């Protein structure tokens, strides 16, 4: 996607997304055979409901029909949330992942990896709980944002939710 098209799409769609109290995380235009595919990824601190995605999709479709930003060819519009194993790249992503387990690729040597639970986030970095190995207790660790090359939320199949923990 050209920078011009990307900028035009972001300028066109940002107000529609913001009106739903959502953040526009990503815009991706690709090809699927003869058709184009426009993927819009949105998120919020409370997550994104399916009905909200459907409503936003209709509003975006109508707005795109009023412009020529997608050109003359056919395209498929997809509006969704980032998904369960979302990459973490902005401070707000880490805030939204507080309490979740994440896999961090460390920037120091490019080969270090750390799996830990995000306990707190501030402007400088993260407070983490590193799970204990072989019966040992978890340990606390501080990780600055500039120490992180990339990070992704890990799916936990056996994690208790907050309601179970409070009971």
mmCIF file of C-alpha atoms in Angstrom, residues 23-157:
data_model
loop_
_atom_site.group_PDB
_atom_site.id
_atom_site.type_symbol
_atom_site.label_atom_id
_atom_site.label_comp_id
_atom_site.label_asym_id
_atom_site.label_seq_id
_atom_site.Cartn_x
_atom_site.Cartn_y
_atom_site.Cartn_z
ATOM 1 C CA UNK A 23 -8.296 3.008 18.670
ATOM 2 C CA UNK A 24 -7.345 2.430 15.032
ATOM 3 C CA UNK A 25 -4.477 -0.032 15.468
ATOM 4 C CA UNK A 26 -3.702 -1.108 11.928
ATOM 5 C CA UNK A 27 -4.746 -0.664 8.308
ATOM 6 C CA UNK A 28 -3.609 -3.298 5.825
ATOM 7 C CA UNK A 29 -4.359 -3.462 2.114
ATOM 8 C CA UNK A 30 -3.421 -6.655 0.266
ATOM 9 C CA UNK A 31 -4.489 -8.730 -2.733
ATOM 10 C CA UNK A 32 -6.507 -11.957 -2.680
ATOM 11 C CA UNK A 33 -6.686 -13.069 -6.296
ATOM 12 C CA UNK A 34 -8.392 -10.374 -8.347
ATOM 13 C CA UNK A 35 -9.801 -8.638 -5.292
ATOM 14 C CA UNK A 36 -8.212 -6.332 -2.808
ATOM 15 C CA UNK A 37 -8.543 -6.924 0.929
ATOM 16 C CA UNK A 38 -8.768 -4.016 3.347
ATOM 17 C CA UNK A 39 -8.190 -5.113 6.960
ATOM 18 C CA UNK A 40 -8.949 -2.645 9.723
ATOM 19 C CA UNK A 41 -7.796 -3.622 13.228
ATOM 20 C CA UNK A 42 -9.420 -1.735 16.126
ATOM 21 C CA UNK A 43 -9.140 -2.058 19.893
ATOM 22 C CA UNK A 44 -10.049 -0.379 23.188
ATOM 23 C CA UNK A 45 -9.243 -0.764 26.870
ATOM 24 C CA UNK A 46 -12.460 -2.770 27.301
ATOM 25 C CA UNK A 47 -11.935 -4.886 24.173
ATOM 26 C CA UNK A 48 -14.146 -4.884 21.082
ATOM 27 C CA UNK A 49 -17.530 -6.552 20.762
ATOM 28 C CA UNK A 50 -18.694 -8.224 17.576
ATOM 29 C CA UNK A 51 -21.689 -5.891 17.271
ATOM 30 C CA UNK A 52 -19.372 -2.884 17.462
ATOM 31 C CA UNK A 53 -17.200 -4.332 14.664
ATOM 32 C CA UNK A 54 -20.297 -4.907 12.517
ATOM 33 C CA UNK A 55 -21.598 -1.384 13.108
ATOM 34 C CA UNK A 56 -18.178 0.109 12.382
ATOM 35 C CA UNK A 57 -17.840 -2.033 9.251
ATOM 36 C CA UNK A 58 -21.112 -0.625 7.878
ATOM 37 C CA UNK A 59 -20.012 2.962 8.618
ATOM 38 C CA UNK A 60 -16.589 2.395 7.014
ATOM 39 C CA UNK A 61 -18.146 0.732 3.956
ATOM 40 C CA UNK A 62 -20.490 3.671 3.448
ATOM 41 C CA UNK A 63 -17.635 6.183 3.830
ATOM 42 C CA UNK A 64 -15.419 4.259 1.384
ATOM 43 C CA UNK A 65 -18.264 4.135 -1.160
ATOM 44 C CA UNK A 66 -18.369 7.946 -1.040
ATOM 45 C CA UNK A 67 -14.677 8.253 -1.962
ATOM 46 C CA UNK A 68 -12.212 6.842 -4.495
ATOM 47 C CA UNK A 69 -9.528 5.948 -1.933
ATOM 48 C CA UNK A 70 -9.818 2.200 -2.726
ATOM 49 C CA UNK A 71 -9.833 2.732 -6.489
ATOM 50 C CA UNK A 72 -12.205 1.138 -8.977
ATOM 51 C CA UNK A 73 -11.497 -2.556 -8.305
ATOM 52 C CA UNK A 74 -13.429 -4.899 -6.036
ATOM 53 C CA UNK A 75 -12.276 -5.323 -2.462
ATOM 54 C CA UNK A 76 -13.267 -7.136 0.717
ATOM 55 C CA UNK A 77 -13.534 -5.137 3.937
ATOM 56 C CA UNK A 78 -12.609 -6.827 7.237
ATOM 57 C CA UNK A 79 -12.984 -5.034 10.576
ATOM 58 C CA UNK A 80 -11.757 -6.916 13.645
ATOM 59 C CA UNK A 81 -9.925 -6.790 16.956
ATOM 60 C CA UNK A 82 -6.221 -7.682 17.194
ATOM 61 C CA UNK A 83 -6.905 -11.244 18.361
ATOM 62 C CA UNK A 84 -5.757 -13.369 21.259
ATOM 63 C CA UNK A 85 -2.025 -13.476 20.483
ATOM 64 C CA UNK A 86 -1.776 -9.807 19.643
ATOM 65 C CA UNK A 87 1.621 -8.180 19.264
ATOM 66 C CA UNK A 88 2.422 -5.542 21.870
ATOM 67 C CA UNK A 89 4.080 -2.469 20.413
ATOM 68 C CA UNK A 90 2.538 0.624 22.047
ATOM 69 C CA UNK A 91 2.405 1.430 25.772
ATOM 70 C CA UNK A 92 -1.422 1.218 25.628
ATOM 71 C CA UNK A 93 -1.105 -2.395 24.404
ATOM 72 C CA UNK A 94 0.861 -3.315 27.527
ATOM 73 C CA UNK A 95 -1.698 -1.558 29.757
ATOM 74 C CA UNK A 96 -4.477 -3.588 28.106
ATOM 75 C CA UNK A 97 -2.459 -6.773 28.668
ATOM 76 C CA UNK A 98 -1.984 -6.166 32.404
ATOM 77 C CA UNK A 99 -2.530 -9.461 34.201
ATOM 78 C CA UNK A 100 -1.783 -11.474 31.060
ATOM 79 C CA UNK A 101 1.207 -13.673 30.291
ATOM 80 C CA UNK A 102 3.449 -12.356 27.497
ATOM 81 C CA UNK A 103 6.518 -13.508 25.571
ATOM 82 C CA UNK A 104 9.242 -10.859 25.266
ATOM 83 C CA UNK A 105 12.124 -10.924 22.792
ATOM 84 C CA UNK A 106 14.818 -8.818 24.397
ATOM 85 C CA UNK A 107 16.690 -6.180 22.414
ATOM 86 C CA UNK A 108 20.039 -6.499 24.225
ATOM 87 C CA UNK A 109 21.496 -9.358 22.208
ATOM 88 C CA UNK A 110 18.557 -10.231 19.991
ATOM 89 C CA UNK A 111 18.442 -13.809 21.246
ATOM 90 C CA UNK A 112 17.114 -13.410 24.767
ATOM 91 C CA UNK A 113 13.544 -14.398 25.457
ATOM 92 C CA UNK A 114 11.423 -14.013 28.552
ATOM 93 C CA UNK A 115 7.918 -15.222 29.409
ATOM 94 C CA UNK A 116 6.316 -13.299 32.262
ATOM 95 C CA UNK A 117 3.037 -11.911 33.554
ATOM 96 C CA UNK A 118 2.538 -8.146 33.209
ATOM 97 C CA UNK A 119 1.696 -6.731 36.648
ATOM 98 C CA UNK A 120 1.928 -2.973 36.078
ATOM 99 C CA UNK A 121 2.830 -0.491 33.343
ATOM 100 C CA UNK A 122 4.131 3.069 33.615
ATOM 101 C CA UNK A 123 5.844 5.532 31.277
ATOM 102 C CA UNK A 124 9.242 3.845 31.730
ATOM 103 C CA UNK A 125 8.382 0.196 31.363
ATOM 104 C CA UNK A 126 6.815 -2.859 32.941
ATOM 105 C CA UNK A 127 6.731 -4.618 36.281
ATOM 106 C CA UNK A 128 6.669 -8.352 35.606
ATOM 107 C CA UNK A 129 6.230 -11.602 37.487
ATOM 108 C CA UNK A 130 8.465 -14.332 36.054
ATOM 109 C CA UNK A 131 6.964 -17.773 36.818
ATOM 110 C CA UNK A 132 9.072 -20.055 38.968
ATOM 111 C CA UNK A 133 10.662 -23.122 37.414
ATOM 112 C CA UNK A 134 10.507 -26.598 38.991
ATOM 113 C CA UNK A 135 8.500 -25.610 42.059
ATOM 114 C CA UNK A 136 10.335 -22.345 42.740
ATOM 115 C CA UNK A 137 8.438 -19.187 43.590
ATOM 116 C CA UNK A 138 7.829 -16.521 40.932
ATOM 117 C CA UNK A 139 10.275 -13.606 40.843
ATOM 118 C CA UNK A 140 9.710 -9.912 40.168
ATOM 119 C CA UNK A 141 11.461 -8.169 37.294
ATOM 120 C CA UNK A 142 11.444 -4.663 35.858
ATOM 121 C CA UNK A 143 11.710 -4.327 32.078
ATOM 122 C CA UNK A 144 12.161 -0.961 30.333
ATOM 123 C CA UNK A 145 10.412 -0.430 26.988
ATOM 124 C CA UNK A 146 13.766 0.067 25.220
ATOM 125 C CA UNK A 147 14.838 -3.439 26.330
ATOM 126 C CA UNK A 148 11.988 -5.024 24.344
ATOM 127 C CA UNK A 149 12.572 -5.913 20.678
ATOM 128 C CA UNK A 150 9.083 -7.394 20.321
ATOM 129 C CA UNK A 151 6.402 -8.850 22.540
ATOM 130 C CA UNK A 152 3.237 -10.879 22.160
ATOM 131 C CA UNK A 153 0.449 -11.978 24.501
ATOM 132 C CA UNK A 154 0.531 -15.712 25.260
ATOM 133 C CA UNK A 155 -2.641 -17.775 25.293
ATOM 134 C CA UNK A 156 -3.293 -19.499 28.629
ATOM 135 C CA UNK A 157 -5.705 -22.414 28.544
#
